[in-house]
């Protein structure tokens, strides 16, 4: 199995990568290669494993290369899409949020679509979304338990970007271009700097 983790040098990405390497398998299939993509290099402890392949740079550029194909373009069986600009930075810099969250996700989805259009199987995608899709909206309090009936009413650019990406993941799944899931995280911890 070939697995891609975007945001692999971040708080969640490093832990997912380490867990996959320790288990040596995902969904009952042996881990053949773990592709780690991030703007920053992952820690040496991850890179030393012979199953690890590292791609550093802006995610949209990496995805564009993967979408073009060629012999070097990897095929992914599973993807953990954890790369993002988070709430405060997206409010301070709208263009950063649009580029890092919306444009990079669209580029990743295009690469996964190209994989299917070249005859590959749809990848299983886990998209890290956020509870920011729910607000806060002072006029509409969230219930104690948030279930599928809770209305998403983002009040920030970050929440809006994550909700748009959730809908794109759902649409690409509906079309058979991937097998997607969106997980709404409560908080996100970012690396220093």
mmCIF file of C-alpha atoms in Angstrom:
data_model
loop_
_atom_site.group_PDB
_atom_site.id
_atom_site.type_symbol
_atom_site.label_atom_id
_atom_site.label_comp_id
_atom_site.label_asym_id
_atom_site.label_seq_id
_atom_site.Cartn_x
_atom_site.Cartn_y
_atom_site.Cartn_z
ATOM 1 C CA UNK A 1 0.000 0.000 0.000
ATOM 2 C CA UNK A 2 1.203 3.489 -0.907
ATOM 3 C CA UNK A 3 0.097 6.129 1.607
ATOM 4 C CA UNK A 4 0.442 9.904 1.321
ATOM 5 C CA UNK A 5 0.375 12.260 4.307
ATOM 6 C CA UNK A 6 0.148 15.981 3.552
ATOM 7 C CA UNK A 7 1.305 18.219 6.377
ATOM 8 C CA UNK A 8 3.569 15.339 7.362
ATOM 9 C CA UNK A 9 6.003 17.484 9.359
ATOM 10 C CA UNK A 10 3.202 18.915 11.494
ATOM 11 C CA UNK A 11 1.856 17.856 14.868
ATOM 12 C CA UNK A 12 -0.700 15.345 13.539
ATOM 13 C CA UNK A 13 1.228 14.317 10.432
ATOM 14 C CA UNK A 14 4.287 13.154 12.352
ATOM 15 C CA UNK A 15 2.157 11.053 14.669
ATOM 16 C CA UNK A 16 0.146 9.462 11.867
ATOM 17 C CA UNK A 17 3.370 8.683 9.990
ATOM 18 C CA UNK A 18 4.997 7.127 13.055
ATOM 19 C CA UNK A 19 1.910 5.013 13.788
ATOM 20 C CA UNK A 20 1.770 3.727 10.199
ATOM 21 C CA UNK A 21 5.459 2.855 10.194
ATOM 22 C CA UNK A 22 5.128 1.023 13.511
ATOM 23 C CA UNK A 23 2.059 -0.928 12.357
ATOM 24 C CA UNK A 24 3.527 -1.654 8.944
ATOM 25 C CA UNK A 25 0.073 -1.920 7.414
ATOM 26 C CA UNK A 26 -3.154 -0.050 6.744
ATOM 27 C CA UNK A 27 -6.542 -1.648 6.187
ATOM 28 C CA UNK A 28 -4.937 -5.081 6.329
ATOM 29 C CA UNK A 29 -2.468 -4.313 3.525
ATOM 30 C CA UNK A 30 1.295 -4.028 4.063
ATOM 31 C CA UNK A 31 2.811 -0.567 3.855
ATOM 32 C CA UNK A 32 4.990 -0.491 0.723
ATOM 33 C CA UNK A 33 5.720 3.245 0.759
ATOM 34 C CA UNK A 34 4.860 6.185 2.969
ATOM 35 C CA UNK A 35 4.973 9.488 1.073
ATOM 36 C CA UNK A 36 5.459 12.494 3.357
ATOM 37 C CA UNK A 37 4.620 15.883 1.830
ATOM 38 C CA UNK A 38 5.102 19.215 3.583
ATOM 39 C CA UNK A 39 6.695 22.630 3.180
ATOM 40 C CA UNK A 40 9.150 21.614 5.915
ATOM 41 C CA UNK A 41 11.264 18.474 6.075
ATOM 42 C CA UNK A 42 9.960 15.725 8.354
ATOM 43 C CA UNK A 43 12.028 14.681 11.377
ATOM 44 C CA UNK A 44 15.073 12.463 10.662
ATOM 45 C CA UNK A 45 13.570 9.579 12.642
ATOM 46 C CA UNK A 46 10.846 9.259 9.972
ATOM 47 C CA UNK A 47 13.106 9.795 6.969
ATOM 48 C CA UNK A 48 15.513 7.031 8.009
ATOM 49 C CA UNK A 49 12.906 4.334 7.300
ATOM 50 C CA UNK A 50 13.442 2.831 3.802
ATOM 51 C CA UNK A 51 9.687 2.885 3.129
ATOM 52 C CA UNK A 52 9.575 6.691 3.422
ATOM 53 C CA UNK A 53 9.564 8.999 0.401
ATOM 54 C CA UNK A 54 9.783 12.763 1.075
ATOM 55 C CA UNK A 55 8.377 15.579 -1.062
ATOM 56 C CA UNK A 56 9.032 19.088 0.216
ATOM 57 C CA UNK A 57 7.510 22.224 -1.249
ATOM 58 C CA UNK A 58 4.177 23.903 -1.755
ATOM 59 C CA UNK A 59 1.420 21.290 -1.887
ATOM 60 C CA UNK A 60 -0.310 22.735 -4.938
ATOM 61 C CA UNK A 61 2.937 22.480 -6.954
ATOM 62 C CA UNK A 62 3.607 18.926 -5.750
ATOM 63 C CA UNK A 63 0.054 17.910 -6.654
ATOM 64 C CA UNK A 64 0.306 19.496 -10.098
ATOM 65 C CA UNK A 65 3.350 17.324 -10.805
ATOM 66 C CA UNK A 66 1.542 14.216 -9.568
ATOM 67 C CA UNK A 67 -1.489 15.076 -11.719
ATOM 68 C CA UNK A 68 0.695 15.317 -14.835
ATOM 69 C CA UNK A 69 1.747 11.715 -14.255
ATOM 70 C CA UNK A 70 4.826 10.209 -15.737
ATOM 71 C CA UNK A 71 6.984 7.411 -14.461
ATOM 72 C CA UNK A 72 7.972 9.284 -11.305
ATOM 73 C CA UNK A 73 4.410 10.106 -10.280
ATOM 74 C CA UNK A 74 3.369 7.896 -7.363
ATOM 75 C CA UNK A 75 -0.022 6.242 -7.133
ATOM 76 C CA UNK A 76 -1.650 6.587 -3.752
ATOM 77 C CA UNK A 77 -3.923 3.987 -2.183
ATOM 78 C CA UNK A 78 -4.658 6.142 0.856
ATOM 79 C CA UNK A 79 -4.200 9.829 1.685
ATOM 80 C CA UNK A 80 -4.305 11.672 4.994
ATOM 81 C CA UNK A 81 -4.784 15.330 4.020
ATOM 82 C CA UNK A 82 -3.631 17.212 7.113
ATOM 83 C CA UNK A 83 -1.910 20.240 5.542
ATOM 84 C CA UNK A 84 -3.620 23.556 6.281
ATOM 85 C CA UNK A 85 -3.332 27.150 7.310
ATOM 86 C CA UNK A 86 -5.358 27.493 10.500
ATOM 87 C CA UNK A 87 -7.951 29.863 11.865
ATOM 88 C CA UNK A 88 -6.043 32.929 13.046
ATOM 89 C CA UNK A 89 -3.730 33.031 10.047
ATOM 90 C CA UNK A 90 -6.686 32.738 7.660
ATOM 91 C CA UNK A 91 -8.400 35.734 9.251
ATOM 92 C CA UNK A 92 -5.182 37.757 9.108
ATOM 93 C CA UNK A 93 -4.362 36.745 5.529
ATOM 94 C CA UNK A 94 -7.299 35.700 3.344
ATOM 95 C CA UNK A 95 -5.068 34.852 0.377
ATOM 96 C CA UNK A 96 -2.911 32.558 2.511
ATOM 97 C CA UNK A 97 -5.998 30.668 3.681
ATOM 98 C CA UNK A 98 -7.422 30.361 0.189
ATOM 99 C CA UNK A 99 -4.082 29.148 -1.184
ATOM 100 C CA UNK A 100 -3.219 26.725 1.631
ATOM 101 C CA UNK A 101 -6.688 25.352 2.289
ATOM 102 C CA UNK A 102 -8.859 25.657 -0.798
ATOM 103 C CA UNK A 103 -6.359 25.759 -3.682
ATOM 104 C CA UNK A 104 -4.073 23.062 -2.258
ATOM 105 C CA UNK A 105 -7.047 20.776 -1.574
ATOM 106 C CA UNK A 106 -8.352 21.318 -5.099
ATOM 107 C CA UNK A 107 -4.882 20.476 -6.459
ATOM 108 C CA UNK A 108 -4.765 17.289 -4.374
ATOM 109 C CA UNK A 109 -8.221 16.275 -5.582
ATOM 110 C CA UNK A 110 -7.127 16.931 -9.182
ATOM 111 C CA UNK A 111 -4.083 14.672 -8.700
ATOM 112 C CA UNK A 112 -6.255 11.909 -7.248
ATOM 113 C CA UNK A 113 -8.732 12.341 -10.108
ATOM 114 C CA UNK A 114 -5.901 12.072 -12.655
ATOM 115 C CA UNK A 115 -4.795 8.837 -10.996
ATOM 116 C CA UNK A 116 -8.268 7.354 -11.618
ATOM 117 C CA UNK A 117 -8.421 8.722 -15.162
ATOM 118 C CA UNK A 118 -5.087 6.948 -15.886
ATOM 119 C CA UNK A 119 -6.703 3.659 -14.844
ATOM 120 C CA UNK A 120 -5.790 3.571 -11.159
ATOM 121 C CA UNK A 121 -8.123 2.747 -8.317
ATOM 122 C CA UNK A 122 -9.696 5.604 -6.346
ATOM 123 C CA UNK A 123 -7.615 6.489 -3.294
ATOM 124 C CA UNK A 124 -9.154 6.491 0.167
ATOM 125 C CA UNK A 125 -8.896 10.080 1.440
ATOM 126 C CA UNK A 126 -9.187 11.281 5.021
ATOM 127 C CA UNK A 127 -9.594 15.067 5.024
ATOM 128 C CA UNK A 128 -8.855 16.917 8.275
ATOM 129 C CA UNK A 129 -11.622 19.470 8.608
ATOM 130 C CA UNK A 130 -12.556 21.499 11.665
ATOM 131 C CA UNK A 131 -15.378 22.256 14.060
ATOM 132 C CA UNK A 132 -14.942 25.830 12.793
ATOM 133 C CA UNK A 133 -17.526 24.884 10.156
ATOM 134 C CA UNK A 134 -20.146 25.342 12.927
ATOM 135 C CA UNK A 135 -19.531 28.939 13.869
ATOM 136 C CA UNK A 136 -19.571 30.311 16.484
ATOM 137 C CA UNK A 137 -22.914 31.920 15.836
ATOM 138 C CA UNK A 138 -24.156 33.792 18.901
ATOM 139 C CA UNK A 139 -27.771 33.398 17.742
ATOM 140 C CA UNK A 140 -27.536 29.643 17.289
ATOM 141 C CA UNK A 141 -25.897 27.652 20.084
ATOM 142 C CA UNK A 142 -24.543 24.212 19.294
ATOM 143 C CA UNK A 143 -26.191 21.279 21.029
ATOM 144 C CA UNK A 144 -24.249 19.380 23.696
ATOM 145 C CA UNK A 145 -23.760 16.556 21.195
ATOM 146 C CA UNK A 146 -23.002 17.594 17.626
ATOM 147 C CA UNK A 147 -24.422 15.037 15.204
ATOM 148 C CA UNK A 148 -25.100 14.924 11.457
ATOM 149 C CA UNK A 149 -28.138 17.189 11.844
ATOM 150 C CA UNK A 150 -26.142 20.128 13.278
ATOM 151 C CA UNK A 151 -26.166 22.989 10.776
ATOM 152 C CA UNK A 152 -22.776 24.168 9.538
ATOM 153 C CA UNK A 153 -22.702 27.975 9.659
ATOM 154 C CA UNK A 154 -19.053 29.035 9.516
ATOM 155 C CA UNK A 155 -18.316 32.532 10.757
ATOM 156 C CA UNK A 156 -14.645 32.655 9.746
ATOM 157 C CA UNK A 157 -12.714 32.316 6.511
ATOM 158 C CA UNK A 158 -11.052 29.174 7.876
ATOM 159 C CA UNK A 159 -14.394 27.531 8.691
ATOM 160 C CA UNK A 160 -15.755 28.482 5.282
ATOM 161 C CA UNK A 161 -12.696 27.076 3.483
ATOM 162 C CA UNK A 162 -12.917 23.796 5.397
ATOM 163 C CA UNK A 163 -16.643 23.444 4.665
ATOM 164 C CA UNK A 164 -16.100 24.077 0.943
ATOM 165 C CA UNK A 165 -13.378 21.398 0.938
ATOM 166 C CA UNK A 166 -15.692 18.944 2.723
ATOM 167 C CA UNK A 167 -18.251 19.433 -0.050
ATOM 168 C CA UNK A 168 -15.592 18.920 -2.727
ATOM 169 C CA UNK A 169 -14.457 15.689 -1.050
ATOM 170 C CA UNK A 170 -18.092 14.521 -0.944
ATOM 171 C CA UNK A 171 -18.639 15.377 -4.608
ATOM 172 C CA UNK A 172 -15.453 13.639 -5.795
ATOM 173 C CA UNK A 173 -16.517 10.606 -3.747
ATOM 174 C CA UNK A 174 -19.981 10.663 -5.317
ATOM 175 C CA UNK A 175 -18.342 10.693 -8.743
ATOM 176 C CA UNK A 176 -16.127 7.688 -7.897
ATOM 177 C CA UNK A 177 -12.907 9.718 -8.173
ATOM 178 C CA UNK A 178 -11.921 8.901 -4.585
ATOM 179 C CA UNK A 179 -13.273 7.275 -1.440
ATOM 180 C CA UNK A 180 -13.381 10.269 0.874
ATOM 181 C CA UNK A 181 -14.118 11.057 4.490
ATOM 182 C CA UNK A 182 -13.982 14.364 6.361
ATOM 183 C CA UNK A 183 -13.086 14.406 10.046
ATOM 184 C CA UNK A 184 -13.973 17.596 11.914
ATOM 185 C CA UNK A 185 -11.151 18.138 14.407
ATOM 186 C CA UNK A 186 -11.773 20.021 17.638
ATOM 187 C CA UNK A 187 -8.444 21.834 17.646
ATOM 188 C CA UNK A 188 -5.326 21.919 15.576
ATOM 189 C CA UNK A 189 -1.844 22.320 16.997
ATOM 190 C CA UNK A 190 0.709 23.858 14.664
ATOM 191 C CA UNK A 191 4.463 23.576 14.689
ATOM 192 C CA UNK A 192 6.444 26.450 16.148
ATOM 193 C CA UNK A 193 7.204 29.235 13.685
#
